[in-house]
PDB file of C-alpha atoms in Angstrom:
ATOM      1  CA  ARG T 255      83.266 120.700  68.226  1.00 95.00           C
ATOM      2  CA  TRP T 256      86.536 119.992  66.368  1.00 93.00           C
ATOM      3  CA  GLU T 257      86.210 117.166  63.908  1.00 90.00           C
ATOM      4  CA  GLY T 258      88.574 114.333  64.731  1.00 89.00           C
ATOM      5  CA  ARG T 259      89.576 115.880  68.079  1.00 93.00           C
ATOM      6  CA  TYR T 260      86.758 116.693  70.509  1.00 95.00           C
ATOM      7  CA  ASP T 261      83.060 117.473  71.035  1.00 97.00           C
ATOM      8  CA  ARG T 262      82.364 119.566  74.166  1.00 97.00           C
ATOM      9  CA  THR T 263      79.237 121.113  75.646  1.00 97.00           C
ATOM     10  CA  TYR T 264      78.974 123.489  78.637  1.00 97.00           C
ATOM     11  CA  PHE T 265      75.932 124.891  80.433  1.00 96.00           C
ATOM     12  CA  LEU T 266      76.161 127.561  83.136  1.00 96.00           C
ATOM     13  CA  TRP T 267      79.934 127.157  83.045  1.00 93.00           C
ATOM     14  CA  PRO T 268      81.672 125.874  85.138  1.00 91.00           C
ATOM     15  CA  LEU T 269      78.745 123.923  86.629  1.00 96.00           C
ATOM     16  CA  PHE T 270      77.801 121.547  83.802  1.00 97.00           C
ATOM     17  CA  HIS T 271      80.252 119.851  81.428  1.00 96.00           C
ATOM     18  CA  TRP T 272      79.905 117.105  78.862  1.00 97.00           C
ATOM     19  CA  GLN T 273      82.931 116.213  76.738  1.00 97.00           C
ATOM     20  CA  ARG T 274      84.142 113.625  74.268  1.00 97.00           C
ATOM     21  CA  ASN T 275      87.886 113.902  73.615  1.00 96.00           C
ATOM     22  CA  PHE T 276      90.564 112.081  71.592  1.00 94.00           C
ATOM     23  CA  LEU T 277      88.290 111.370  68.644  1.00 93.00           C
ATOM     24  CA  GLY T 278      91.019 110.994  66.058  1.00 87.00           C
ATOM     25  CA  GLY T 279      90.842 107.215  65.828  1.00 79.00           C
ATOM     26  CA  ASP T 280      93.982 105.421  64.607  1.00 81.00           C
ATOM     27  CA  GLY T 281      93.992 103.251  67.724  1.00 80.00           C
ATOM     28  CA  GLU T 282      93.548 106.194  70.108  1.00 87.00           C
ATOM     29  CA  GLU T 283      90.937 105.495  72.781  1.00 93.00           C
ATOM     30  CA  PRO T 284      88.218 108.168  73.060  1.00 95.00           C
ATOM     31  CA  GLU T 285      87.475 109.778  76.409  1.00 96.00           C
ATOM     32  CA  THR T 286      84.098 110.723  77.877  1.00 97.00           C
ATOM     33  CA  VAL T 287      83.818 113.245  80.710  1.00 98.00           C
ATOM     34  CA  TRP T 288      80.810 114.743  82.461  1.00 97.00           C
ATOM     35  CA  TRP T 289      80.652 117.132  85.411  1.00 96.00           C
ATOM     36  CA  PHE T 290      78.115 118.629  87.755  1.00 97.00           C
ATOM     37  CA  TRP T 291      80.851 120.735  89.312  1.00 95.00           C
ATOM     38  CA  PRO T 292      81.946 120.573  92.099  1.00 94.00           C
ATOM     39  CA  PHE T 293      79.480 117.959  93.365  1.00 97.00           C
ATOM     40  CA  LEU T 294      80.011 114.999  91.036  1.00 98.00           C
ATOM     41  CA  GLY T 295      82.146 114.096  88.042  1.00 97.00           C
ATOM     42  CA  HIS T 296      83.006 111.047  85.966  1.00 98.00           C
ATOM     43  CA  LYS T 297      85.727 110.213  83.425  1.00 98.00           C
ATOM     44  CA  GLU T 298      85.938 107.141  81.207  1.00 97.00           C
ATOM     45  CA  ARG T 299      88.613 106.160  78.710  1.00 96.00           C
ATOM     46  CA  GLY T 300      89.211 102.591  77.600  1.00 93.00           C
ATOM     47  CA  THR T 301      89.284 100.472  80.772  1.00 95.00           C
ATOM     48  CA  TYR T 302      89.983 103.530  82.972  1.00 96.00           C
ATOM     49  CA  ARG T 303      87.151 104.900  85.143  1.00 97.00           C
ATOM     50  CA  SER T 304      87.221 107.682  87.726  1.00 98.00           C
ATOM     51  CA  TRP T 305      84.663 109.365  89.991  1.00 98.00           C
ATOM     52  CA  THR T 306      85.027 112.638  91.871  1.00 97.00           C
ATOM     53  CA  CYS T 307      82.710 113.958  94.577  1.00 97.00           C
ATOM     54  CA  LEU T 308      82.938 117.416  96.119  1.00 96.00           C
ATOM     55  CA  TRP T 309      86.040 118.132  94.067  1.00 94.00           C
ATOM     56  CA  PRO T 310      88.856 117.863  95.021  1.00 92.00           C
ATOM     57  CA  LEU T 311      88.046 116.152  98.326  1.00 95.00           C
ATOM     58  CA  PHE T 312      86.821 112.661  97.388  1.00 97.00           C
ATOM     59  CA  GLY T 313      87.825 110.579  94.402  1.00 97.00           C
ATOM     60  CA  PHE T 314      88.188 107.020  93.170  1.00 98.00           C
ATOM     61  CA  ALA T 315      89.849 105.733  89.996  1.00 97.00           C
ATOM     62  CA  ARG T 316      90.738 102.358  88.589  1.00 97.00           C
ATOM     63  CA  ASP T 317      91.974 100.734  85.406  1.00 96.00           C
ATOM     64  CA  GLU T 318      91.140  97.035  84.954  1.00 93.00           C
ATOM     65  CA  ARG T 319      93.765  96.646  82.248  1.00 92.00           C
ATOM     66  CA  SER T 320      96.759  97.704  84.372  1.00 92.00           C
ATOM     67  CA  GLY T 321      95.337  96.795  87.808  1.00 93.00           C
ATOM     68  CA  PHE T 322      95.680 100.421  88.916  1.00 95.00           C
ATOM     69  CA  TRP T 323      93.344 101.875  91.514  1.00 97.00           C
ATOM     70  CA  ALA T 324      93.479 104.987  93.704  1.00 97.00           C
ATOM     71  CA  LEU T 325      91.284 106.406  96.466  1.00 97.00           C
ATOM     72  CA  ASP T 326      91.290 109.940  97.913  1.00 96.00           C
ATOM     73  CA  PHE T 327      89.223 110.209 101.069  1.00 92.00           C
ATOM     74  CA  PRO T 328      89.674 113.105 101.437  1.00 92.00           C
ATOM     75  CA  PHE T 329      92.417 114.598  99.300  1.00 87.00           C
ATOM     76  CA  PHE T 330      95.147 115.370 100.436  1.00 85.00           C
ATOM     77  CA  LEU T 331      94.774 113.755 103.883  1.00 95.00           C
ATOM     78  CA  VAL T 332      94.049 110.139 102.861  1.00 97.00           C
ATOM     79  CA  ARG T 333      95.272 108.516  99.656  1.00 96.00           C
ATOM     80  CA  LEU T 334      95.614 104.845  98.744  1.00 97.00           C
ATOM     81  CA  GLN T 335      97.111 103.806  95.398  1.00 96.00           C
ATOM     82  CA  ARG T 336      98.102 100.421  94.008  1.00 95.00           C
ATOM     83  CA  GLY T 337      98.904  98.786  90.684  1.00 91.00           C
ATOM     84  CA  GLY T 338      99.656 100.543  87.423  1.00 87.00           C
ATOM     85  CA  PRO T 339     102.384  99.932  84.814  1.00 86.00           C
ATOM     86  CA  ASP T 340     105.279 100.711  87.195  1.00 87.00           C
ATOM     87  CA  GLY T 341     103.737  99.096  90.304  1.00 89.00           C
ATOM     88  CA  THR T 342     103.737 102.295  92.355  1.00 94.00           C
ATOM     89  CA  LYS T 343     102.219 101.940  95.831  1.00 96.00           C
ATOM     90  CA  ARG T 344     101.150 104.939  97.875  1.00 96.00           C
ATOM     91  CA  THR T 345      99.605 104.974 101.352  1.00 97.00           C
ATOM     92  CA  ARG T 346      98.910 108.271 103.093  1.00 97.00           C
ATOM     93  CA  PHE T 347      97.134 109.098 106.344  1.00 97.00           C
ATOM     94  CA  TRP T 348      98.539 112.588 106.656  1.00 95.00           C
ATOM     95  CA  PRO T 349     100.185 113.749 108.864  1.00 95.00           C
ATOM     96  CA  LEU T 350     100.399 110.509 110.900  1.00 97.00           C
ATOM     97  CA  TYR T 351     101.817 108.132 108.289  1.00 98.00           C
ATOM     98  CA  SER T 352     102.678 107.971 104.607  1.00 97.00           C
ATOM     99  CA  ARG T 353     104.603 105.538 102.413  1.00 97.00           C
ATOM    100  CA  LEU T 354     105.598 105.607  98.746  1.00 97.00           C
ATOM    101  CA  GLU T 355     107.062 102.614  96.891  1.00 97.00           C
ATOM    102  CA  THR T 356     108.315 102.899  93.321  1.00 95.00           C
ATOM    103  CA  PRO T 357     111.006 100.932  91.464  1.00 92.00           C
ATOM    104  CA  GLY T 358     114.246 101.901  93.177  1.00 93.00           C
ATOM    105  CA  LEU T 359     112.703 104.172  95.822  1.00 96.00           C
ATOM    106  CA  GLU T 360     110.899 103.727  99.152  1.00 97.00           C
ATOM    107  CA  ILE T 361     109.905 106.686 101.342  1.00 98.00           C
ATOM    108  CA  THR T 362     108.200 106.438 104.738  1.00 98.00           C
ATOM    109  CA  ASN T 363     107.092 109.343 106.940  1.00 98.00           C
ATOM    110  CA  TYR T 364     105.760 109.344 110.498  1.00 98.00           C
ATOM    111  CA  LEU T 365     104.222 112.465 112.026  1.00 97.00           C
ATOM    112  CA  TRP T 366     105.231 114.464 108.961  1.00 94.00           C
ATOM    113  CA  PRO T 367     107.616 116.279 108.720  1.00 92.00           C
ATOM    114  CA  PHE T 368     109.371 114.994 111.850  1.00 95.00           C
ATOM    115  CA  VAL T 369     110.376 111.406 110.954  1.00 97.00           C
ATOM    116  CA  HIS T 370     111.523 110.575 107.437  1.00 97.00           C
ATOM    117  CA  LEU T 371     112.973 107.257 106.166  1.00 98.00           C
ATOM    118  CA  ARG T 372     114.267 106.829 102.619  1.00 97.00           C
ATOM    119  CA  HIS T 373     115.746 103.897 100.672  1.00 98.00           C
ATOM    120  CA  GLU T 374     117.191 104.347  97.176  1.00 97.00           C
ATOM    121  CA  ASP T 375     118.443 101.559  94.940  1.00 96.00           C
ATOM    122  CA  SER T 376     119.814 102.402  91.491  1.00 94.00           C
ATOM    123  CA  ALA T 377     122.336 100.939  89.101  1.00 93.00           C
ATOM    124  CA  GLN T 378     125.018 103.215  90.568  1.00 94.00           C
ATOM    125  CA  ALA T 379     124.420 103.005  94.329  1.00 95.00           C
ATOM    126  CA  GLU T 380     122.235 101.900  97.229  1.00 97.00           C
ATOM    127  CA  ARG T 381     121.448 104.451  99.933  1.00 96.00           C
ATOM    128  CA  ASP T 382     119.476 104.519 103.199  1.00 98.00           C
ATOM    129  CA  ALA T 383     118.695 107.735 105.061  1.00 96.00           C
ATOM    130  CA  ALA T 384     116.818 108.574 108.267  1.00 97.00           C
ATOM    131  CA  VAL T 385     115.825 111.911 109.775  1.00 95.00           C
ATOM    132  CA  ALA T 386     114.083 112.581 113.087  1.00 95.00           C
ATOM    133  CA  ILE T 387     113.795 116.377 113.308  1.00 90.00           C
ATOM    134  CA  PRO T 388     115.650 117.991 114.994  1.00 88.00           C
ATOM    135  CA  PHE T 389     117.681 115.346 116.833  1.00 91.00           C
ATOM    136  CA  TRP T 390     118.790 112.603 114.430  1.00 94.00           C
ATOM    137  CA  GLN T 391     120.183 112.552 110.889  1.00 93.00           C
ATOM    138  CA  SER T 392     121.908 109.630 109.191  1.00 95.00           C
ATOM    139  CA  TRP T 393     122.639 107.989 105.857  1.00 95.00           C
ATOM    140  CA  ASP T 394     124.564 104.992 104.547  1.00 97.00           C
ATOM    141  CA  ARG T 395     125.626 104.692 100.918  1.00 96.00           C
ATOM    142  CA  ARG T 396     127.284 101.894  98.957  1.00 96.00           C
ATOM    143  CA  ASP T 397     128.642 102.540  95.486  1.00 94.00           C
ATOM    144  CA  LYS T 398     127.843  99.525  93.289  1.00 94.00           C
ATOM    145  CA  VAL T 399     130.539 100.439  90.763  1.00 92.00           C
ATOM    146  CA  THR T 400     133.532 100.954  93.074  1.00 91.00           C
ATOM    147  CA  GLY T 401     132.228  99.141  96.171  1.00 91.00           C
ATOM    148  CA  GLU T 402     133.102 102.166  98.328  1.00 93.00           C
ATOM    149  CA  ALA T 403     130.939 102.707 101.419  1.00 94.00           C
ATOM    150  CA  SER T 404     130.211 106.000 103.192  1.00 95.00           C
ATOM    151  CA  SER T 405     128.059 107.005 106.150  1.00 96.00           C
ATOM    152  CA  PHE T 406     126.941 109.999 108.199  1.00 93.00           C
ATOM    153  CA  ARG T 407     125.513 110.273 111.747  1.00 94.00           C
ATOM    154  CA  LYS T 408     124.408 113.304 113.725  1.00 91.00           C
ATOM    155  CA  LEU T 409     122.781 113.282 117.171  1.00 92.00           C
ATOM    156  CA  TRP T 410     122.077 116.971 117.626  1.00 88.00           C
ATOM    157  CA  PRO T 411     123.523 118.766 119.520  1.00 86.00           C
ATOM    158  CA  LEU T 412     125.808 116.127 121.031  1.00 89.00           C
ATOM    159  CA  TYR T 413     127.642 114.265 118.293  1.00 90.00           C
ATOM    160  CA  ARG T 414     128.440 114.050 114.597  1.00 89.00           C
ATOM    161  CA  TYR T 415     130.351 111.364 112.699  1.00 92.00           C
ATOM    162  CA  GLU T 416     131.121 110.895 109.009  1.00 92.00           C
ATOM    163  CA  ASP T 417     133.265 108.531 106.967  1.00 94.00           C
ATOM    164  CA  GLN T 418     134.015 107.989 103.303  1.00 91.00           C
ATOM    165  CA  GLY T 419     136.586 105.443 102.249  1.00 88.00           C
ATOM    166  CA  ASP T 420     139.737 106.031 104.321  1.00 89.00           C
ATOM    167  CA  TRP T 421     138.582 109.478 105.530  1.00 91.00           C
ATOM    168  CA  ARG T 422     136.757 109.928 108.866  1.00 93.00           C
ATOM    169  CA  SER T 423     135.705 112.801 111.088  1.00 89.00           C
ATOM    170  CA  GLY T 424     133.837 113.273 114.348  1.00 90.00           C
ATOM    171  CA  THR T 425     132.584 116.123 116.525  1.00 87.00           C
ATOM    172  CA  LEU T 426     131.408 116.500 120.130  1.00 88.00           C
ATOM    173  CA  LEU T 427     128.891 119.285 120.806  1.00 80.00           C
ATOM    174  CA  GLU T 428     127.724 119.961 117.227  1.00 73.00           C
ATOM    175  CA  LEU T 429     125.433 123.011 117.507  1.00 72.00           C
ATOM    176  CA  ASP T 430     124.590 123.208 113.802  1.00 70.00           C
ATOM    177  CA  PRO T 431     120.930 122.011 113.493  1.00 64.00           C
ATOM    178  CA  PHE T 432     120.899 121.705 109.695  1.00 65.00           C
ATOM    179  CA  PHE T 433     121.507 118.600 107.631  1.00 60.00           C
ATOM    180  CA  ARG T 434     125.079 118.034 106.507  1.00 61.00           C
ATOM    181  CA  ASN T 435     126.533 121.345 105.298  1.00 59.00           C
ATOM    182  CA  ASP T 436     129.765 123.319 105.675  1.00 59.00           C
ATOM    183  CA  LEU T 437     128.630 126.966 105.622  1.00 56.00           C
ATOM    184  CA  VAL T 438     126.991 127.181 109.070  1.00 53.00           C
ATOM    185  CA  PRO T 439     129.596 125.090 110.958  1.00 56.00           C
ATOM    186  CA  ARG T 440     132.488 126.961 109.367  1.00 54.00           C
ATOM    187  CA  HIS T 441     131.274 130.486 110.174  1.00 53.00           C
ATOM    188  CA  LEU T 442     128.983 130.123 113.199  1.00 58.00           C
ATOM    189  CA  THR T 443     129.203 126.939 115.264  1.00 58.00           C
ATOM    190  CA  SER T 444     132.693 125.448 114.820  1.00 62.00           C
ATOM    191  CA  PHE T 445     134.151 127.830 117.427  1.00 63.00           C
ATOM    192  CA  PHE T 446     131.956 126.256 120.138  1.00 67.00           C
ATOM    193  CA  ARG T 447     132.636 122.592 119.417  1.00 76.00           C
ATOM    194  CA  LEU T 448     133.903 120.791 122.494  1.00 80.00           C
ATOM    195  CA  TYR T 449     136.167 118.481 120.508  1.00 85.00           C
ATOM    196  CA  GLU T 450     136.547 117.355 116.908  1.00 85.00           C
ATOM    197  CA  TRP T 451     138.837 115.158 114.889  1.00 86.00           C
ATOM    198  CA  GLU T 452     139.503 114.369 111.246  1.00 89.00           C
ATOM    199  CA  GLU T 453     141.756 111.642 109.950  1.00 92.00           C
ATOM    200  CA  GLU T 454     142.924 109.679 106.950  1.00 90.00           C
ATOM    201  CA  PRO T 455     145.841 107.212 106.682  1.00 86.00           C
ATOM    202  CA  ALA T 456     148.555 109.912 106.633  1.00 84.00           C
ATOM    203  CA  PHE T 457     146.877 112.736 108.566  1.00 87.00           C
ATOM    204  CA  ARG T 458     144.924 113.522 111.755  1.00 88.00           C
ATOM    205  CA  ARG T 459     143.643 116.904 113.025  1.00 86.00           C
ATOM    206  CA  GLU T 460     142.244 117.541 116.545  1.00 87.00           C
ATOM    207  CA  PRO T 461     141.025 121.054 117.482  1.00 80.00           C
ATOM    208  CA  ALA T 462     139.151 121.707 120.770  1.00 77.00           C
ATOM    209  CA  LEU T 463     136.896 124.306 122.398  1.00 73.00           C
ATOM    210  CA  LEU T 464     137.762 127.973 121.746  1.00 68.00           C
ATOM    211  CA  GLY T 465     141.019 126.906 120.139  1.00 69.00           C
ATOM    212  CA  LEU T 466     142.587 126.139 123.516  1.00 78.00           C
ATOM    213  CA  TYR T 467     143.892 122.850 122.189  1.00 81.00           C
ATOM    214  CA  ARG T 468     144.912 121.808 118.693  1.00 81.00           C
ATOM    215  CA  ARG T 469     146.934 118.886 117.401  1.00 84.00           C
ATOM    216  CA  GLU T 470     147.893 117.872 113.871  1.00 86.00           C
ATOM    217  CA  ARG T 471     149.791 114.771 112.904  1.00 85.00           C
ATOM    218  CA  GLY T 472     151.191 113.963 109.487  1.00 80.00           C
ATOM    219  CA  ARG T 473     153.689 111.557 108.023  1.00 71.00           C
ATOM    220  CA  ARG T 474     156.753 113.396 109.385  1.00 72.00           C
ATOM    221  CA  GLU T 475     155.527 115.831 112.001  1.00 76.00           C
ATOM    222  CA  ASP T 476     153.313 116.006 115.090  1.00 73.00           C
ATOM    223  CA  LEU T 477     152.247 119.496 116.215  1.00 64.00           C
TER     224      LEU T 477
END
């Protein structure tokens, strides 16, 4: 017991617990917890209540004040969550389907980890991304400050396309299986690309398989 903080009792630890916490007053809500571990447990603080059975497999919690409630049945395979101060929504039937919604972010998964969808919305930018491992990768981004749009597409191993402002590039036969990066293509797979191109208003580059063909065009020359 610590006066003004907590009062806790244990018997045959860790099997039996009884606790009272946050006893300092001054507007702080006290908490009561009891456990017959791991079979059954209960927590209560203000309007918040939670129950746990066969920890950590099954659990239920809710708060009448905020409208929050959550259900694990069983953890981590099934989880449903709604309400709360920030309005977070979570639905999970792992690995078949899961979805998370928070202010500015939405994430959806199918057959985790193979299909992943993501939407982000912030004060700076809005972005949508999609991944279907290993064949498809894409994203679209719009800058809310400058209005500039950019995008990326890859259908592995056939095609890759990317643009940002006035700059664009594309590739046929893209063997690199990883999400957008420069290290692997530069040192391992670029030599085997069937055809690729890169351009901006004053420049265009076109190399081909094994370096048998290459063309570069600028403002004053065409090689």
